[in-house]
mmCIF file of C-alpha atoms in Angstrom:
data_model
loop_
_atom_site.group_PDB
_atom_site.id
_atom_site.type_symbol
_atom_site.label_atom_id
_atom_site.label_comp_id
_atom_site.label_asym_id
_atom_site.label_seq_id
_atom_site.Cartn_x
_atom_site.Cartn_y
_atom_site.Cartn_z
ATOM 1 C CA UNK X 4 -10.239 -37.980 -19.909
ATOM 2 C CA UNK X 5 -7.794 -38.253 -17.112
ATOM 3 C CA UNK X 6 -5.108 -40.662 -16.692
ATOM 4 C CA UNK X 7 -4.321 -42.823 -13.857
ATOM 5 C CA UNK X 8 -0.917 -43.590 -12.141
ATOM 6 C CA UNK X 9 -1.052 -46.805 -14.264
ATOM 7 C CA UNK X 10 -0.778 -45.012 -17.765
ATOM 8 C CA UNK X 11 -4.822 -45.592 -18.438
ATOM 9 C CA UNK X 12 -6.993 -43.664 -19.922
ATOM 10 C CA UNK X 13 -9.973 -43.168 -17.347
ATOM 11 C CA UNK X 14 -13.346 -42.829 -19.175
ATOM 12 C CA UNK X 15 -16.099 -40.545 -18.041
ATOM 13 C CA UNK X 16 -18.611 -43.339 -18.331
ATOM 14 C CA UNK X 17 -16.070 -44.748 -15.597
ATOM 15 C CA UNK X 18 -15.852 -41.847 -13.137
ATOM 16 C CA UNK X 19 -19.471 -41.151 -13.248
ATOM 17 C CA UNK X 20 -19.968 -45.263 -12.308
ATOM 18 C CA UNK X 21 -17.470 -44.328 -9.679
ATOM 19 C CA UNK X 22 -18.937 -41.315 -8.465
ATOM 20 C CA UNK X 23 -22.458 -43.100 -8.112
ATOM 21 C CA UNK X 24 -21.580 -46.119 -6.175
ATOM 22 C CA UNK X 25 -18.808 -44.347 -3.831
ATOM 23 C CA UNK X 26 -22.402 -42.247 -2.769
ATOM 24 C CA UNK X 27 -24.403 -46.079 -2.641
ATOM 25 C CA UNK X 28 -21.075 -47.842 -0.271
ATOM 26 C CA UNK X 29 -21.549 -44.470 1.903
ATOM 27 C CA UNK X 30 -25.038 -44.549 2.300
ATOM 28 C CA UNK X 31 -25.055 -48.622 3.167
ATOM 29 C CA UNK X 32 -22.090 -48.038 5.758
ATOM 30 C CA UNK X 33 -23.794 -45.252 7.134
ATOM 31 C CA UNK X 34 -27.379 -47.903 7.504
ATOM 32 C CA UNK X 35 -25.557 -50.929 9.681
ATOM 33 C CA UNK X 36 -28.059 -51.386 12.191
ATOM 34 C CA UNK X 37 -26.014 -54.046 14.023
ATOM 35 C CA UNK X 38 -22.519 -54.014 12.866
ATOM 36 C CA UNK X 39 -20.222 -54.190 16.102
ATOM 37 C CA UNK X 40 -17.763 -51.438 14.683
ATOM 38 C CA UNK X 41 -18.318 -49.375 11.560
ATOM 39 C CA UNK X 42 -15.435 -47.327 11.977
ATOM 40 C CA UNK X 43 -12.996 -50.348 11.884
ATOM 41 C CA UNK X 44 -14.502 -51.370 8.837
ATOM 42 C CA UNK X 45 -14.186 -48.424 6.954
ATOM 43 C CA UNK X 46 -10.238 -48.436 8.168
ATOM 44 C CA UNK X 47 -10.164 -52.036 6.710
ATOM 45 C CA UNK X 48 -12.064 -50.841 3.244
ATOM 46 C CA UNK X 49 -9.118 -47.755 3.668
ATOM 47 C CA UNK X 50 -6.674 -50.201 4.115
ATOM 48 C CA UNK X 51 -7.384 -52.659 1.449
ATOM 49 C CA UNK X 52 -7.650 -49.574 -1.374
ATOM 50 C CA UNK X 53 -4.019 -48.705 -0.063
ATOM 51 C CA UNK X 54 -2.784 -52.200 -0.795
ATOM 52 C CA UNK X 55 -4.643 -52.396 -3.689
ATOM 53 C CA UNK X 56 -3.154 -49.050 -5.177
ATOM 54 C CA UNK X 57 0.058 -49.987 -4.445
ATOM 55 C CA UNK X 58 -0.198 -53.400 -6.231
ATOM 56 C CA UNK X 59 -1.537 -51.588 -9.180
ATOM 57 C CA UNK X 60 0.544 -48.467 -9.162
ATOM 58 C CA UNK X 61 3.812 -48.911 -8.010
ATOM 59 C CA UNK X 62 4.457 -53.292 -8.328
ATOM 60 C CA UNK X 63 2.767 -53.687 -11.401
ATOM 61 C CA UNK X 64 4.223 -51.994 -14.322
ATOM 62 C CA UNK X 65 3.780 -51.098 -17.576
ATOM 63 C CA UNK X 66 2.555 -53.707 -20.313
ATOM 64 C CA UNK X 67 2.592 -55.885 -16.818
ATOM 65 C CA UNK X 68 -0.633 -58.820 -16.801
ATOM 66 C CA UNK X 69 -1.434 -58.298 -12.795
ATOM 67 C CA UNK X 70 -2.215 -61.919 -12.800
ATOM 68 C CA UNK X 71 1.632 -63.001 -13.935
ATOM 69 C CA UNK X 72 3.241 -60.124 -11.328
ATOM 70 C CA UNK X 73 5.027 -61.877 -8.224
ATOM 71 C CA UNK X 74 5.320 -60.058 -4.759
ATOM 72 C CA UNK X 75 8.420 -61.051 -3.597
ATOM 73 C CA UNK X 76 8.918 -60.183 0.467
ATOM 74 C CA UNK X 77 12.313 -59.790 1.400
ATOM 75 C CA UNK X 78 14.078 -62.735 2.755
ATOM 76 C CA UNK X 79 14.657 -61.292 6.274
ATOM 77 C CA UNK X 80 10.809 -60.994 6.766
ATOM 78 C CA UNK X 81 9.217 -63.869 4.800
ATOM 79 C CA UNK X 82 7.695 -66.005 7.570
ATOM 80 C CA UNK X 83 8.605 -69.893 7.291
ATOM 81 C CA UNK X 84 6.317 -72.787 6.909
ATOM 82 C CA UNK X 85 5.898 -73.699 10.882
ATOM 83 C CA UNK X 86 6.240 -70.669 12.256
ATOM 84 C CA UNK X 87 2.981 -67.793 13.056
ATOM 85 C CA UNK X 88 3.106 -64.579 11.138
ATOM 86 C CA UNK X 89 0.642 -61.537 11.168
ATOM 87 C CA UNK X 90 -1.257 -62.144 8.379
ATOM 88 C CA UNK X 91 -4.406 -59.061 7.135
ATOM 89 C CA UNK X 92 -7.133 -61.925 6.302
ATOM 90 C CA UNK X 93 -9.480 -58.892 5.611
ATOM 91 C CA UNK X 94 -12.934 -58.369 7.042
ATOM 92 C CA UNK X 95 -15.281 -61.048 6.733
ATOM 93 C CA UNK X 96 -18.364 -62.489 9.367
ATOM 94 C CA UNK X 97 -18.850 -62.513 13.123
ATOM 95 C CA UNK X 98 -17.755 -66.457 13.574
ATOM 96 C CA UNK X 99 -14.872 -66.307 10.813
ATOM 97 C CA UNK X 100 -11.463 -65.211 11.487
ATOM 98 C CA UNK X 101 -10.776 -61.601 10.206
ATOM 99 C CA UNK X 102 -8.625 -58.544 9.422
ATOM 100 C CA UNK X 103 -5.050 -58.624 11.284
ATOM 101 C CA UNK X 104 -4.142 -61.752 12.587
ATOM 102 C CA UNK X 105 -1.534 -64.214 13.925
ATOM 103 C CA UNK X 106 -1.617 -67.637 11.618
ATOM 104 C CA UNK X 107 -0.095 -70.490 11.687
ATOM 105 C CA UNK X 108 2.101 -71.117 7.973
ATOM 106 C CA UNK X 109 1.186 -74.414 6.903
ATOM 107 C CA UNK X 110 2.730 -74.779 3.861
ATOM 108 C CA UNK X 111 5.203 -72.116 1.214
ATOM 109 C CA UNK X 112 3.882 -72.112 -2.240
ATOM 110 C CA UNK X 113 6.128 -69.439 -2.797
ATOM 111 C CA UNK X 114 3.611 -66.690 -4.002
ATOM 112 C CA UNK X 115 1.255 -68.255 -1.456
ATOM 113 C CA UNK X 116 0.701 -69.659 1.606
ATOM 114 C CA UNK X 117 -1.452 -72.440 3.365
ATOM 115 C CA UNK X 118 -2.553 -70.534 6.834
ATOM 116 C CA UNK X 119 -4.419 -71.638 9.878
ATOM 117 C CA UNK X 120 -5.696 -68.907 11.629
ATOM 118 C CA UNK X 121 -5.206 -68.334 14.751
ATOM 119 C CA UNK X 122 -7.103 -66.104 18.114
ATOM 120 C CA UNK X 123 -5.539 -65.431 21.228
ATOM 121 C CA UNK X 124 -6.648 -66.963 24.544
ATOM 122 C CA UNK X 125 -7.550 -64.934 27.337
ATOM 123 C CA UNK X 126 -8.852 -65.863 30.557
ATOM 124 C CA UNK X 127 -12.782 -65.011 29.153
ATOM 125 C CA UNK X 128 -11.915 -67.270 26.326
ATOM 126 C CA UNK X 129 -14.092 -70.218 25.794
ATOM 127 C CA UNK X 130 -12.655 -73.847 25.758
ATOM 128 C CA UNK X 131 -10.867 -75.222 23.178
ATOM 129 C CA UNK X 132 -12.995 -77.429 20.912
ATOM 130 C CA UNK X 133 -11.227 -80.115 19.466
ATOM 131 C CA UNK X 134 -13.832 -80.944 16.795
ATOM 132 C CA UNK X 135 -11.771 -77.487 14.812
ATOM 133 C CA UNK X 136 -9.382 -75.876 17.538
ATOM 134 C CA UNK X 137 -6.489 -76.813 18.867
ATOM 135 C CA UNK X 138 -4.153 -74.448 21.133
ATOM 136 C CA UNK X 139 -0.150 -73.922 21.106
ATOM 137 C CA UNK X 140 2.484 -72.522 22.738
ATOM 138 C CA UNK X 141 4.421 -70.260 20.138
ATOM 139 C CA UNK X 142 6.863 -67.134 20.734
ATOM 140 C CA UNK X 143 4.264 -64.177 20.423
ATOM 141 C CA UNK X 144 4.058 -61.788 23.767
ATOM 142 C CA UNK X 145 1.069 -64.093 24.941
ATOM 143 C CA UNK X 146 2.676 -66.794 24.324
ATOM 144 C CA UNK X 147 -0.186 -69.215 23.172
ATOM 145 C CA UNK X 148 -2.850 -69.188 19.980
ATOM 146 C CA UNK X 149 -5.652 -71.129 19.169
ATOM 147 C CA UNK X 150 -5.965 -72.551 15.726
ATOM 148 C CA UNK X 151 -9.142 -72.456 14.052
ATOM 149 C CA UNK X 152 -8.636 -75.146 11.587
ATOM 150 C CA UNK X 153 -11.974 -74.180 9.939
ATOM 151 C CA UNK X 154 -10.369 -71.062 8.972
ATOM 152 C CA UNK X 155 -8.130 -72.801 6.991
ATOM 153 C CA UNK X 156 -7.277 -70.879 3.778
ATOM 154 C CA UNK X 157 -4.635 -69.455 1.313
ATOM 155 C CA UNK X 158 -3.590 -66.310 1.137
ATOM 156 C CA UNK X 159 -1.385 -64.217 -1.513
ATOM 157 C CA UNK X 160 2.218 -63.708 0.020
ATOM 158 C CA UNK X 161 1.141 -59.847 0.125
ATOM 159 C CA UNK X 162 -1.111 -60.107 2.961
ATOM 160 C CA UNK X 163 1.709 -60.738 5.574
ATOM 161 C CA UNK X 164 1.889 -57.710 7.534
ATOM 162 C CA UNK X 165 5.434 -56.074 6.645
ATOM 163 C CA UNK X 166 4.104 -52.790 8.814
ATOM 164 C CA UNK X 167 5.312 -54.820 12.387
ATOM 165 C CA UNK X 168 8.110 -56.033 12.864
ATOM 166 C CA UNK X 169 8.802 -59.098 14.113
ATOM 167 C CA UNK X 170 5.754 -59.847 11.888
ATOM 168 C CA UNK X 171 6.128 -64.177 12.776
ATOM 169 C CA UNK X 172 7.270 -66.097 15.360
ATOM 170 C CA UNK X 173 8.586 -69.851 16.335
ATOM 171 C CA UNK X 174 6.000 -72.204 17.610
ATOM 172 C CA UNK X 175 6.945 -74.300 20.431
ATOM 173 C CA UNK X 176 4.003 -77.003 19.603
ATOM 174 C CA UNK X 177 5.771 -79.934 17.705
ATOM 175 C CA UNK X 178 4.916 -79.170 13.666
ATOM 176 C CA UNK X 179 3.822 -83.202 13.786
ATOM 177 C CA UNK X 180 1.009 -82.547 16.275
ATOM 178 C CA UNK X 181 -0.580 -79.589 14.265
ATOM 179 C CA UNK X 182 -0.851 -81.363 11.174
ATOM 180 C CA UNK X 183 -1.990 -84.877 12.982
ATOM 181 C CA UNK X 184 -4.656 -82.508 14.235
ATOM 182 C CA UNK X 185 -4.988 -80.692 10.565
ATOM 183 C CA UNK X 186 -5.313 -84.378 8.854
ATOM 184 C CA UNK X 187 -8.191 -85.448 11.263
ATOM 185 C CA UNK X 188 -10.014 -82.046 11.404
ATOM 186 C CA UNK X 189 -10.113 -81.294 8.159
ATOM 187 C CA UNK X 190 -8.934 -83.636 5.712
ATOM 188 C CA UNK X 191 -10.765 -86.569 7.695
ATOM 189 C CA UNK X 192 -13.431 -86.868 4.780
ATOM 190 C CA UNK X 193 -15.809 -89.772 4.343
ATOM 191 C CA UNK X 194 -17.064 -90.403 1.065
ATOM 192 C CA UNK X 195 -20.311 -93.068 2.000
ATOM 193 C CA UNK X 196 -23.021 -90.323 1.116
#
């Protein structure tokens, strides 16, 4: 047996069950027929390990439950409700909003936050569409985001970027207009089904 960085035994049952799906995620990573960038994913699987071993390793501790451990960010970085921080949202599909981001902080649970993603406008962008977009002025170098209220999620305090720096800005769109526009996009439910 070996032991981990966390003080566990590891189990040979549990390094061979290692050992034989590390070979199966290779061998489906290396069969994408029509994934737009394999090695960016793998950097995002090598990324989320790294967060995932620190967690474990060096903020969780001893007799610690990982479900009951806060990460605190430090004051001076902890983006405010209003404002757009860089958020890692992970990889996910084509049409969702993904890995390193700008998002708009709707709401500080503390441990958690209420995001809106956000995408950058460029002069190949589409049009907003107002049935889930919405675009603001804010403080990043481009100086405008589009929201993609459909991308609406939480997130665990820990995936605000901590690796840039400023990691959030101010947004100059009044906080009133974003959430008349989050009330009627999203929370605009009728219930005559």
């Amino acid at each position: 047996m070996e032991e981990n960085k966390g003080g566990d035994k590891l189990e040979q049952a549990d390094k061979d069950y290692i050992d034989k799906k590390m070979g199966f995620i290779k061998k489906t990573l290396k069969s994408l027929k029509h994934y737009d960038n394999p090695r960016k994913l793998v950097d995002e699987i090598d990324k989320w390990l790294i967060e995932v071993s620190y967690f474990y390793n060096t903020i969780v501790k001893d007799g610690d439950n990982p479900s009951e451990v806060i990460y605190n960010i430090p004051k001076s970085k902890r983006p405010k409700e209003g404002q757009i921080a860089f958020v890692n949202l992970r990889r996910g599909y084509p049409k969702e909003t993904f890995d390193d981001h700008w998002c708009y902080i709707l709401k500080d649970y503390g441990t958690k936050y209420l995001i809106i993603p956000s995408t950058s406008i460029k002069s190949t962008s589409n049009k907003c569409n107002p049935l889930y977009e919405m675009d603001i002025d804010d403080s990043t170098p481009n100086g405008k985001s589009r929201l993609q209220f459909t991308d609406t999620r939480s997130i665990d305090a820990m995936r605000v970027c901590q690796s840039i720096q400023p990691n959030a800005y101010d947004v100059k769109t009044p906080r009133n207009e974003i959430i008349k526009n989050f009330n009627k996009i999203i929370l605009d439910i009728h219930t005559s089904r």
